[in-house]
Amino acid sequence: MIKITKTGWIYIVLTIVVGFAAVNTANNLIYILASALLSYMLVSGIFGRGNIHALSIQVEFPEEIYARTPTPITVRLTNPRRFLPAMLIRVVTTGRTVLFPYVAAASSSDAVIQVTFPHRGRCPIDPIRLASPFPFNFFTRFRTLDQPGELVIFPKPRNWAEVHARVEMNRRGGEQSVDRLGDAGDILAIRSYLPGDPLKHIHWKSTAKTGRIQTKEFAAVDEPDLVIAFDQVPVPDLEQRISCVTFRLLQLARGPRAFGLLIGGRLYPPRRSTAHKRALLRVLATYDQG
Amino acid sequence: MIRVRDLLQWVTMAAVLLGFGAVCRYVHPYAALAFIGLGVAAWLLRRSRTRQPARWLLNTLAVLVVVVSALRVSPDYLVEPILEGILLLVAIKLLEARLPRDYLQIHALCVFQLLGSALISLSMVFLLFFIPLAFLLTVSLILLTFEAADQDPHLPRPAVLKIFVQAGLICLLSVPIMVVIFVILPRTNYPILMFLNQSGSGHTGFSERVQLGEVAAIQEDNSVVFRAAMAVIDPDQLYWRGIVLDHFDGVAWTRSDSAERPYGAVRVDGRPVQQTIYLEPYGNKFLFGLDKPIKIQGRSAARGEDLTYQERHGIFQRIRYQVDSMVGAKMQVENPDQHYGLQLPPDIPEELRQLADRLGAGLGPREKVAAFVRYLRGGQFRYALSELPVSDQPLADFLLRHHQGNCEYFAASLAVLLRLGGIPSRLVGGYKGGYYNSTGGYYLVLQKHAHIWTEAYLNDLDWVRLDPTPAAGLQPADLYLRKFLTQARLLTDVLNYYWFRLIVDYDFQQQLQFLHRAREAVTTQSWRPWLSRLPLARALAVFVGLAALGLAGWELLRRRRRDPAVELAARFRARLGRRGYRMKPSEGLEEFVARIDSAPLQGRALDFVLALEPYLYGGQAFQKAHYRRLAKQLRGL
């Protein structure tokens, strides 16, 4: 696709004037000028086409994109041509434009753009448009590259501290000591002091009894799994509720507990993995969007 | 990194200088000085990074320049004032050049300068400015595109180099397209702005009054009078007839009214020779042709009884015409005027009369002619270009005292002696000889070749050409040929010749002819023998063939140098690339194949990859048969 620029129109007018002068003076040197101007128009078309030809674009999105949060997106322009460099390529993707002034032959160049997606949920990726005014800014030539697929924009996380206390439903109830060494459960054993043991763990009574320093050993406390019951979160506004739950999920993902989600009558059992976290975020992102 | 704006400034400066070079010969020295002054000021301002003058001031100045130029325009003086105006506008624009659009305007003005120079002169020097200017403007336009696309862009050095290479490529690629467009662009027989084309300046040349000693001045001029495209002929026959002078007043020869009489019945026989003459503007009305020109085509010149051809107005444009001549011709005039060719000035010196009587005593007309010629060529007369007898009685001085003179003295003496002896005679002015350029197939005739000879009317032979100037001794044209620079000039003149023949003179008729021929060639395939006849086409065909061969060889060598397995892998990638599958740099061949959606294609691709891998990764030696098998498999994908 081609769009004629303002400079292009000026050039066309100039060519017409020179052509008129040539025909009406029958001066062959002016004919040479007119032919040169015309052939330049044609050749600039050929070079413009060649400049945009065979280029490929990879747009790399981060794994997690949150709504209303600036997200860096990497745009990579690859020029596989053997001799011809790519000049002045404008890439339009996700509503933003990035300019690649010069990409040498058989090489690629990266550019990072900050994009903010306004809404959570599925977001189809628009076809990428390449545009270039090269070589003469007479015409802007466009090419559209299909990049099939869609993005899922996660909801914007929102800290709402007072809600958190009420939203967790402990499935087993309370903490449980387990048969593992830790530092928060019941006393499991008493042993001789080893350098490095914290002072507060010294069992003074048995130290006094034995005359040698003794240390307490504690059982570990197992954090119980958590399931967030989405519908019971006491935030009336749906979007705000989704944001709060997102925040909490992200918080939990950093902790040691497994976490799950009960949403719309469906239970996502507790697990602890990045993939699980993203799956839950995706559920939240697309919740109530049909 | 190089700042695009800095580069743009340099390139623009160079373009402006070229534009100035193209027009500086035609503008007033004051305009040129003003341009240089403003240009230097612009440069100094830029160097010192001082604030540029206010735009309103410069705009006012520009308007003033336009008004003054417009006021100076007159019907006779049209292009130069406009060119001077454009020149000053360029300088003013240089002072305010800040924005891309300022640079764009400067370039447009440079184009107009070139256009103006083309209106004034059709010389090949045009190309000297056109080619580099085209290149510089291309670079500028690319840089301006960068300027328009980005804020104060900077480019790495290789990118700048590539821009120059691309500009060169654009120029080169434009040439063949330009040639095609040049040939087919519409042309008209009635251009309405023809008056814009400036007349060429006339050289000193023959006029209708030739004073004795005057031709020596013409012979000092090295400029070209005409080129005559024709086959080479006997040098003794190379007399180019132009003007006939039949009235002598004692000092100068002029053309009488009777010579202007329209052509009556004249019978000419001899060997026919055809020429195409490319006549430079020389100011007078006479057309030249090989003696004796019987027909001129391509111009509407009036033919006189004396076989001279006269245009209605002086020739101030380069013209082309065809001449049919009869060489070694006898020219018979029916019903000749009995008194024509016998006029003599009343105060003709008595001693000349006595000389004629003495030389021709008791001889018939033919014998008299032979005796007079013998007398002049006898050895006592010397050919000379300087110290010519210039007095009230130059002929008597020449014949009886000085005994030295140039062709006019010899020819005029013979004519006067003949007339004194009762034989009608006249002088013919034109050119003798010419340098034959075998590359271009034409005679180059300079003012140096200017010559005057005599024609005598003998009843049984009719008008015969007599050249009493001694053949011995070097004539100006021969002397000129001895200079080294002349040789170089003659060699390069062929460029000039083709420039005028193919470019400057290309017109509506030639376009029609060309199209007609092209149509004929397509319909009858008659281009085959035509191609083989044409040396240029043959050379072009050989060149294209060699280039294709070279390219093929290079590609073959490149493939050879490459490991065949690597080459097959590359071809495999390219083939799948055309189907929309691009292999990532980090991907292995099998991984790549696994991504293919279409099962049959995936199967075939996998077969190929598995067959290739032992050679590609396993270092297994490649046999020719293996290569062929794999290549076939690749083609089947």
Tab-separated table of N, CA and C in Angstrom, chain A residues 6-7 10-11 14 17-40 42-44 46-47 51 54-56 58 76 80-88 90 99-102 104-105 132-138 143, chain B residues 104 108 111-112 114-115 118-119 121-123 126-127 130 134-135 138 141-142 144-146 148-150 155-156 158-159 162-163 166-167 169-171 173-175 177-178 181-182 185-188 190-194 196-197 499 503-507 554-555 558 582:
chain	number	residue	atom	x	y	z
A	6	LYS	N	3.391	14.888	1.353
A	6	LYS	CA	3.345	16.273	0.874
A	6	LYS	C	4.531	16.536	-0.069
A	7	THR	N	5.709	16.054	0.365
A	7	THR	CA	6.888	16.218	-0.490
A	7	THR	C	6.655	15.538	-1.833
A	10	ILE	N	4.665	17.725	-4.031
A	10	ILE	CA	5.500	18.823	-4.563
A	10	ILE	C	6.349	18.298	-5.725
A	11	TYR	N	6.913	17.108	-5.524
A	11	TYR	CA	7.759	16.511	-6.554
A	11	TYR	C	6.963	16.256	-7.839
A	14	LEU	N	6.440	19.471	-9.579
A	14	LEU	CA	7.702	19.892	-10.210
A	14	LEU	C	7.932	19.110	-11.512
A	17	VAL	N	5.696	20.405	-14.192
A	17	VAL	CA	6.167	21.703	-14.705
A	17	VAL	C	7.323	21.488	-15.677
A	18	VAL	N	8.290	20.652	-15.268
A	18	VAL	CA	9.458	20.418	-16.132
A	18	VAL	C	9.027	19.701	-17.419
A	19	GLY	N	8.103	18.754	-17.279
A	19	GLY	CA	7.598	18.041	-18.458
A	19	GLY	C	6.916	19.004	-19.419
A	20	PHE	N	6.124	19.913	-18.866
A	20	PHE	CA	5.438	20.911	-19.692
A	20	PHE	C	6.469	21.780	-20.420
A	21	ALA	N	7.511	22.187	-19.652
A	21	ALA	CA	8.563	23.014	-20.254
A	21	ALA	C	9.258	22.253	-21.372
A	22	ALA	N	9.477	20.942	-21.153
A	22	ALA	CA	10.185	20.143	-22.162
A	22	ALA	C	9.374	20.071	-23.449
A	23	VAL	N	8.092	19.720	-23.300
A	23	VAL	CA	7.257	19.541	-24.493
A	23	VAL	C	7.130	20.855	-25.260
A	24	ASN	N	7.019	21.942	-24.507
A	24	ASN	CA	6.721	23.195	-25.179
A	24	ASN	C	7.935	24.008	-25.599
A	25	THR	N	9.131	23.546	-25.197
A	25	THR	CA	10.317	24.209	-25.731
A	25	THR	C	11.024	23.283	-26.715
A	26	ALA	N	10.576	22.019	-26.753
A	26	ALA	CA	11.203	20.996	-27.597
A	26	ALA	C	12.703	20.937	-27.330
A	27	ASN	N	13.074	21.277	-26.086
A	27	ASN	CA	14.491	21.267	-25.728
A	27	ASN	C	14.806	19.907	-25.116
A	28	ASN	N	15.677	19.174	-25.784
A	28	ASN	CA	15.905	17.801	-25.351
A	28	ASN	C	16.638	17.710	-24.020
A	29	LEU	N	17.362	18.754	-23.649
A	29	LEU	CA	18.027	18.710	-22.348
A	29	LEU	C	16.985	18.788	-21.237
A	30	ILE	N	15.929	19.557	-21.507
A	30	ILE	CA	14.844	19.617	-20.521
A	30	ILE	C	14.069	18.296	-20.540
A	31	TYR	N	14.017	17.676	-21.716
A	31	TYR	CA	13.435	16.332	-21.771
A	31	TYR	C	14.235	15.370	-20.897
A	32	ILE	N	15.563	15.542	-20.906
A	32	ILE	CA	16.402	14.674	-20.068
A	32	ILE	C	16.046	14.891	-18.596
A	33	LEU	N	15.901	16.159	-18.227
A	33	LEU	CA	15.529	16.469	-16.835
A	33	LEU	C	14.194	15.831	-16.481
A	34	ALA	N	13.227	15.999	-17.373
A	34	ALA	CA	11.884	15.459	-17.105
A	34	ALA	C	11.951	13.939	-17.002
A	35	SER	N	12.723	13.302	-17.916
A	35	SER	CA	12.827	11.841	-17.864
A	35	SER	C	13.493	11.417	-16.568
A	36	ALA	N	14.503	12.206	-16.138
A	36	ALA	CA	15.199	11.858	-14.894
A	36	ALA	C	14.227	11.935	-13.724
A	37	LEU	N	13.424	12.995	-13.702
A	37	LEU	CA	12.475	13.148	-12.594
A	37	LEU	C	11.474	11.993	-12.584
A	38	LEU	N	10.993	11.627	-13.779
A	38	LEU	CA	10.019	10.533	-13.861
A	38	LEU	C	10.657	9.209	-13.462
A	39	SER	N	11.869	8.975	-13.971
A	39	SER	CA	12.479	7.681	-13.677
A	39	SER	C	12.836	7.601	-12.192
A	40	TYR	N	13.147	8.756	-11.586
A	40	TYR	CA	13.420	8.745	-10.138
A	40	TYR	C	12.184	8.320	-9.362
A	42	LEU	N	9.894	6.338	-10.362
A	42	LEU	CA	9.746	4.889	-10.524
A	42	LEU	C	10.777	4.144	-9.685
A	43	VAL	N	12.031	4.592	-9.790
A	43	VAL	CA	13.101	3.890	-9.083
A	43	VAL	C	12.928	4.031	-7.577
A	44	SER	N	12.431	5.189	-7.143
A	44	SER	CA	12.229	5.341	-5.699
A	44	SER	C	11.170	4.355	-5.238
A	46	ILE	N	10.726	1.387	-6.595
A	46	ILE	CA	11.384	0.078	-6.568
A	46	ILE	C	12.237	-0.053	-5.296
A	47	PHE	N	12.983	1.008	-4.987
A	47	PHE	CA	13.849	0.939	-3.804
A	47	PHE	C	13.020	0.917	-2.515
A	51	ASN	N	13.193	-1.927	0.137
A	51	ASN	CA	13.593	-1.588	1.497
A	51	ASN	C	12.725	-2.301	2.528
A	54	ALA	N	10.905	-8.548	2.637
A	54	ALA	CA	11.563	-9.658	3.342
A	54	ALA	C	11.907	-9.365	4.804
A	55	LEU	N	11.506	-8.210	5.300
A	55	LEU	CA	11.812	-7.941	6.705
A	55	LEU	C	10.868	-8.741	7.589
A	56	SER	N	11.350	-9.140	8.756
A	56	SER	CA	10.424	-9.803	9.664
A	56	SER	C	10.493	-9.128	11.026
A	58	GLN	N	9.605	-9.539	15.142
A	58	GLN	CA	9.179	-10.337	16.294
A	58	GLN	C	8.872	-9.362	17.426
A	76	ARG	N	11.665	-6.647	17.658
A	76	ARG	CA	12.908	-6.986	16.972
A	76	ARG	C	12.656	-6.986	15.467
A	80	PRO	N	16.834	-10.043	6.794
A	80	PRO	CA	17.562	-11.227	6.321
A	80	PRO	C	18.252	-11.009	4.975
A	81	ARG	N	18.080	-9.843	4.371
A	81	ARG	CA	18.634	-9.630	3.029
A	81	ARG	C	20.155	-9.640	3.084
A	82	ARG	N	20.728	-10.065	1.947
A	82	ARG	CA	22.171	-10.254	1.956
A	82	ARG	C	22.927	-8.932	1.787
A	83	PHE	N	22.382	-8.025	0.963
A	83	PHE	CA	23.142	-6.807	0.672
A	83	PHE	C	22.447	-5.533	1.145
A	84	LEU	N	21.154	-5.507	0.976
A	84	LEU	CA	20.463	-4.234	1.195
A	84	LEU	C	20.152	-4.007	2.662
A	85	PRO	N	20.582	-2.871	3.202
A	85	PRO	CA	20.183	-2.570	4.571
A	85	PRO	C	18.720	-2.120	4.591
A	86	ALA	N	18.135	-2.132	5.763
A	86	ALA	CA	16.770	-1.606	5.897
A	86	ALA	C	16.899	-0.221	6.526
A	87	MET	N	16.271	0.756	5.892
A	87	MET	CA	16.404	2.115	6.415
A	87	MET	C	15.033	2.694	6.725
A	88	LEU	N	14.998	3.433	7.800
A	88	LEU	CA	13.809	4.185	8.207
A	88	LEU	C	12.541	3.336	8.223
A	90	ARG	N	9.392	2.073	10.116
A	90	ARG	CA	8.518	2.394	11.246
A	90	ARG	C	7.662	1.157	11.487
A	99	LEU	N	10.608	3.514	15.568
A	99	LEU	CA	11.366	3.762	14.334
A	99	LEU	C	12.711	3.047	14.395
A	100	PHE	N	13.013	2.321	13.328
A	100	PHE	CA	14.342	1.734	13.185
A	100	PHE	C	15.059	2.517	12.080
A	101	PRO	N	15.972	3.416	12.438
A	101	PRO	CA	16.593	4.230	11.379
A	101	PRO	C	17.446	3.397	10.428
A	102	TYR	N	18.156	2.403	10.968
A	102	TYR	CA	19.075	1.680	10.092
A	102	TYR	C	19.298	0.280	10.649
A	104	ALA	N	21.410	-3.007	9.408
A	104	ALA	CA	22.331	-3.492	8.374
A	104	ALA	C	21.830	-4.796	7.776
A	105	ALA	N	22.380	-5.141	6.619
A	105	ALA	CA	21.989	-6.394	5.960
A	105	ALA	C	22.360	-7.567	6.862
A	132	SER	N	7.482	2.767	5.641
A	132	SER	CA	8.766	3.418	5.402
A	132	SER	C	8.637	4.474	4.310
A	133	PRO	N	9.186	5.668	4.573
A	133	PRO	CA	9.173	6.690	3.531
A	133	PRO	C	10.414	6.596	2.642
A	134	PHE	N	11.301	5.649	2.922
A	134	PHE	CA	12.551	5.518	2.175
A	134	PHE	C	12.254	5.264	0.703
A	135	PRO	N	13.020	5.752	-0.254
A	135	PRO	CA	14.225	6.554	-0.082
A	135	PRO	C	13.984	8.079	-0.054
A	136	PHE	N	12.844	8.568	-0.593
A	136	PHE	CA	12.779	10.019	-0.802
A	136	PHE	C	11.665	10.739	-0.069
A	137	ASN	N	10.953	10.045	0.804
A	137	ASN	CA	9.853	10.713	1.486
A	137	ASN	C	8.795	11.252	0.511
A	138	PHE	N	8.726	10.636	-0.678
A	138	PHE	CA	7.663	11.011	-1.616
A	138	PHE	C	6.420	10.175	-1.330
A	143	ARG	N	3.363	-2.218	4.792
A	143	ARG	CA	3.235	-3.661	4.661
A	143	ARG	C	2.658	-4.161	5.980
B	104	LEU	N	14.952	21.454	0.902
B	104	LEU	CA	14.186	20.964	-0.246
B	104	LEU	C	14.023	22.068	-1.293
B	108	ALA	N	15.276	22.230	-5.207
B	108	ALA	CA	14.370	22.518	-6.328
B	108	ALA	C	14.942	23.673	-7.158
B	111	VAL	N	17.601	22.506	-9.451
B	111	VAL	CA	17.041	21.870	-10.653
B	111	VAL	C	16.652	22.942	-11.671
B	112	PHE	N	16.056	24.033	-11.183
B	112	PHE	CA	15.652	25.103	-12.090
B	112	PHE	C	16.866	25.781	-12.729
B	114	LEU	N	19.618	24.293	-13.511
B	114	LEU	CA	20.065	23.386	-14.573
B	114	LEU	C	19.147	23.526	-15.790
B	115	LEU	N	17.842	23.635	-15.497
B	115	LEU	CA	16.864	23.801	-16.572
B	115	LEU	C	17.152	25.079	-17.362
B	118	ALA	N	20.047	24.752	-19.613
B	118	ALA	CA	19.710	23.969	-20.815
B	118	ALA	C	19.018	24.842	-21.857
B	119	LEU	N	18.310	25.878	-21.380
B	119	LEU	CA	17.636	26.763	-22.333
B	119	LEU	C	18.645	27.632	-23.077
B	121	SER	N	22.226	26.899	-23.423
B	121	SER	CA	23.237	26.190	-24.212
B	121	SER	C	22.870	24.713	-24.310
B	122	LEU	N	23.092	24.170	-25.492
B	122	LEU	CA	22.786	22.756	-25.696
B	122	LEU	C	24.049	21.915	-25.618
B	123	SER	N	25.090	22.492	-25.075
B	123	SER	CA	26.378	21.806	-25.080
B	123	SER	C	26.346	20.579	-24.169
B	126	PHE	N	26.388	20.240	-20.214
B	126	PHE	CA	25.180	20.010	-19.413
B	126	PHE	C	25.327	18.736	-18.583
B	127	LEU	N	25.819	17.678	-19.237
B	127	LEU	CA	25.941	16.383	-18.551
B	127	LEU	C	26.930	16.471	-17.394
B	130	PHE	N	24.840	17.830	-14.766
B	130	PHE	CA	23.623	17.058	-14.514
B	130	PHE	C	23.917	15.791	-13.706
B	134	ALA	N	22.627	15.205	-10.007
B	134	ALA	CA	21.607	14.170	-9.779
B	134	ALA	C	22.020	13.310	-8.590
B	135	PHE	N	23.303	12.956	-8.538
B	135	PHE	CA	23.776	12.113	-7.437
B	135	PHE	C	23.634	12.848	-6.098
B	138	THR	N	20.124	13.147	-4.992
B	138	THR	CA	19.622	11.868	-4.489
B	138	THR	C	20.052	11.674	-3.036
B	141	LEU	N	18.111	14.005	-0.832
B	141	LEU	CA	16.711	13.606	-0.623
B	141	LEU	C	16.624	12.463	0.391
B	142	ILE	N	17.591	11.544	0.333
B	142	ILE	CA	17.574	10.444	1.307
B	142	ILE	C	17.822	11.009	2.712
B	144	LEU	N	17.233	13.970	3.744
B	144	LEU	CA	16.052	14.732	4.158
B	144	LEU	C	14.958	13.806	4.662
B	145	THR	N	14.880	12.629	4.073
B	145	THR	CA	13.894	11.654	4.544
B	145	THR	C	14.212	11.257	5.979
B	146	PHE	N	15.517	11.085	6.263
B	146	PHE	CA	15.915	10.777	7.642
B	146	PHE	C	15.547	11.931	8.567
B	148	ALA	N	13.216	14.092	8.214
B	148	ALA	CA	11.774	14.222	8.404
B	148	ALA	C	11.249	13.139	9.340
B	149	ALA	N	11.932	11.983	9.354
B	149	ALA	CA	11.390	10.854	10.108
B	149	ALA	C	11.797	10.895	11.574
B	150	ASP	N	12.896	11.559	11.879
B	150	ASP	CA	13.431	11.462	13.227
B	150	ASP	C	13.861	12.847	13.691
B	155	LEU	N	23.679	8.958	12.430
B	155	LEU	CA	23.793	7.642	11.792
B	155	LEU	C	25.212	7.121	11.946
B	156	PRO	N	25.339	5.793	12.073
B	156	PRO	CA	26.691	5.226	12.106
B	156	PRO	C	27.356	5.380	10.740
B	158	PRO	N	28.915	3.271	8.727
B	158	PRO	CA	28.541	2.353	7.634
B	158	PRO	C	27.198	2.719	7.015
B	159	ALA	N	26.281	3.246	7.855
B	159	ALA	CA	24.967	3.608	7.316
B	159	ALA	C	25.111	4.739	6.311
B	162	LYS	N	26.388	3.418	3.174
B	162	LYS	CA	25.327	2.695	2.460
B	162	LYS	C	24.385	3.679	1.760
B	163	ILE	N	24.146	4.813	2.414
B	163	ILE	CA	23.269	5.820	1.798
B	163	ILE	C	23.884	6.291	0.485
B	166	GLN	N	23.544	3.532	-2.028
B	166	GLN	CA	22.162	3.422	-2.526
B	166	GLN	C	21.839	4.573	-3.480
B	167	ALA	N	22.341	5.755	-3.137
B	167	ALA	CA	22.098	6.902	-4.029
B	167	ALA	C	22.719	6.624	-5.391
B	169	LEU	N	23.296	3.694	-6.686
B	169	LEU	CA	22.501	2.638	-7.342
B	169	LEU	C	21.230	3.218	-7.944
B	170	ILE	N	20.595	4.113	-7.190
B	170	ILE	CA	19.357	4.732	-7.686
B	170	ILE	C	19.657	5.474	-8.986
B	171	CYS	N	20.789	6.215	-8.979
B	171	CYS	CA	21.159	6.965	-10.193
B	171	CYS	C	21.395	6.005	-11.359
B	173	LEU	N	20.381	2.907	-11.808
B	173	LEU	CA	19.173	2.215	-12.234
B	173	LEU	C	18.244	3.151	-12.999
B	174	SER	N	18.339	4.443	-12.665
B	174	SER	CA	17.461	5.402	-13.336
B	174	SER	C	17.846	5.573	-14.802
B	175	VAL	N	19.141	5.336	-15.099
B	175	VAL	CA	19.607	5.654	-16.454
B	175	VAL	C	18.825	4.908	-17.541
B	177	ILE	N	15.926	3.512	-17.444
B	177	ILE	CA	14.514	3.925	-17.426
B	177	ILE	C	14.392	5.315	-18.047
B	178	MET	N	15.387	6.159	-17.699
B	178	MET	CA	15.402	7.513	-18.239
B	178	MET	C	15.488	7.499	-19.769
B	181	ILE	N	12.154	6.561	-21.139
B	181	ILE	CA	11.184	7.662	-21.000
B	181	ILE	C	11.538	8.786	-21.970
B	182	PHE	N	12.844	9.059	-22.100
B	182	PHE	CA	13.292	10.124	-23.006
B	182	PHE	C	12.809	9.851	-24.431
B	185	LEU	N	8.663	9.989	-24.391
B	185	LEU	CA	7.917	11.178	-23.929
B	185	LEU	C	7.323	11.913	-25.126
B	186	PRO	N	6.096	12.386	-24.991
B	186	PRO	CA	5.459	13.007	-26.162
B	186	PRO	C	6.216	14.249	-26.646
B	187	ARG	N	6.291	14.366	-27.939
B	187	ARG	CA	6.953	15.529	-28.543
B	187	ARG	C	5.997	16.172	-29.527
B	188	THR	N	6.209	17.431	-29.775
B	188	THR	CA	5.298	18.111	-30.680
B	188	THR	C	6.091	18.860	-31.744
B	190	TYR	N	5.027	21.703	-32.828
B	190	TYR	CA	4.739	23.127	-32.648
B	190	TYR	C	4.869	23.539	-31.192
B	191	PRO	N	6.111	23.558	-30.678
B	191	PRO	CA	6.282	23.954	-29.281
B	191	PRO	C	5.951	25.437	-29.083
B	192	ILE	N	5.076	25.709	-28.087
B	192	ILE	CA	4.620	27.099	-27.956
B	192	ILE	C	5.606	27.966	-27.178
B	193	LEU	N	6.516	27.347	-26.446
B	193	LEU	CA	7.468	28.157	-25.672
B	193	LEU	C	8.852	28.161	-26.306
B	194	MET	N	8.883	27.922	-27.615
B	194	MET	CA	10.154	27.806	-28.325
B	194	MET	C	11.032	29.042	-28.111
B	196	LEU	N	11.730	30.561	-25.620
B	196	LEU	CA	12.571	30.529	-24.422
B	196	LEU	C	13.972	30.027	-24.736
B	197	ASN	N	14.066	29.163	-25.770
B	197	ASN	CA	15.382	28.657	-26.153
B	197	ASN	C	16.208	29.807	-26.712
B	499	TRP	N	26.224	13.230	-29.173
B	499	TRP	CA	25.385	14.031	-28.264
B	499	TRP	C	24.358	14.818	-29.064
B	503	ILE	N	20.878	13.018	-29.005
B	503	ILE	CA	20.140	13.634	-27.886
B	503	ILE	C	19.513	14.961	-28.316
B	504	VAL	N	20.376	15.899	-28.680
B	504	VAL	CA	19.868	17.256	-28.892
B	504	VAL	C	18.918	17.312	-30.084
B	505	ASP	N	19.223	16.535	-31.130
B	505	ASP	CA	18.409	16.626	-32.344
B	505	ASP	C	17.234	15.664	-32.385
B	506	TYR	N	17.037	14.919	-31.293
B	506	TYR	CA	15.935	13.964	-31.283
B	506	TYR	C	14.618	14.743	-31.285
B	507	ASP	N	13.800	14.533	-32.289
B	507	ASP	CA	12.563	15.317	-32.365
B	507	ASP	C	11.375	14.441	-32.735
B	554	TRP	N	30.158	-16.312	-10.873
B	554	TRP	CA	30.364	-15.895	-9.484
B	554	TRP	C	29.500	-16.722	-8.554
B	555	GLU	N	28.235	-16.906	-8.978
B	555	GLU	CA	27.289	-17.657	-8.163
B	555	GLU	C	27.775	-19.102	-8.017
B	558	ARG	N	30.674	-19.256	-5.730
B	558	ARG	CA	30.231	-19.054	-4.353
B	558	ARG	C	29.669	-20.362	-3.791
B	582	ARG	N	9.789	-19.983	9.202
B	582	ARG	CA	11.124	-19.386	9.350
B	582	ARG	C	11.845	-20.086	10.480
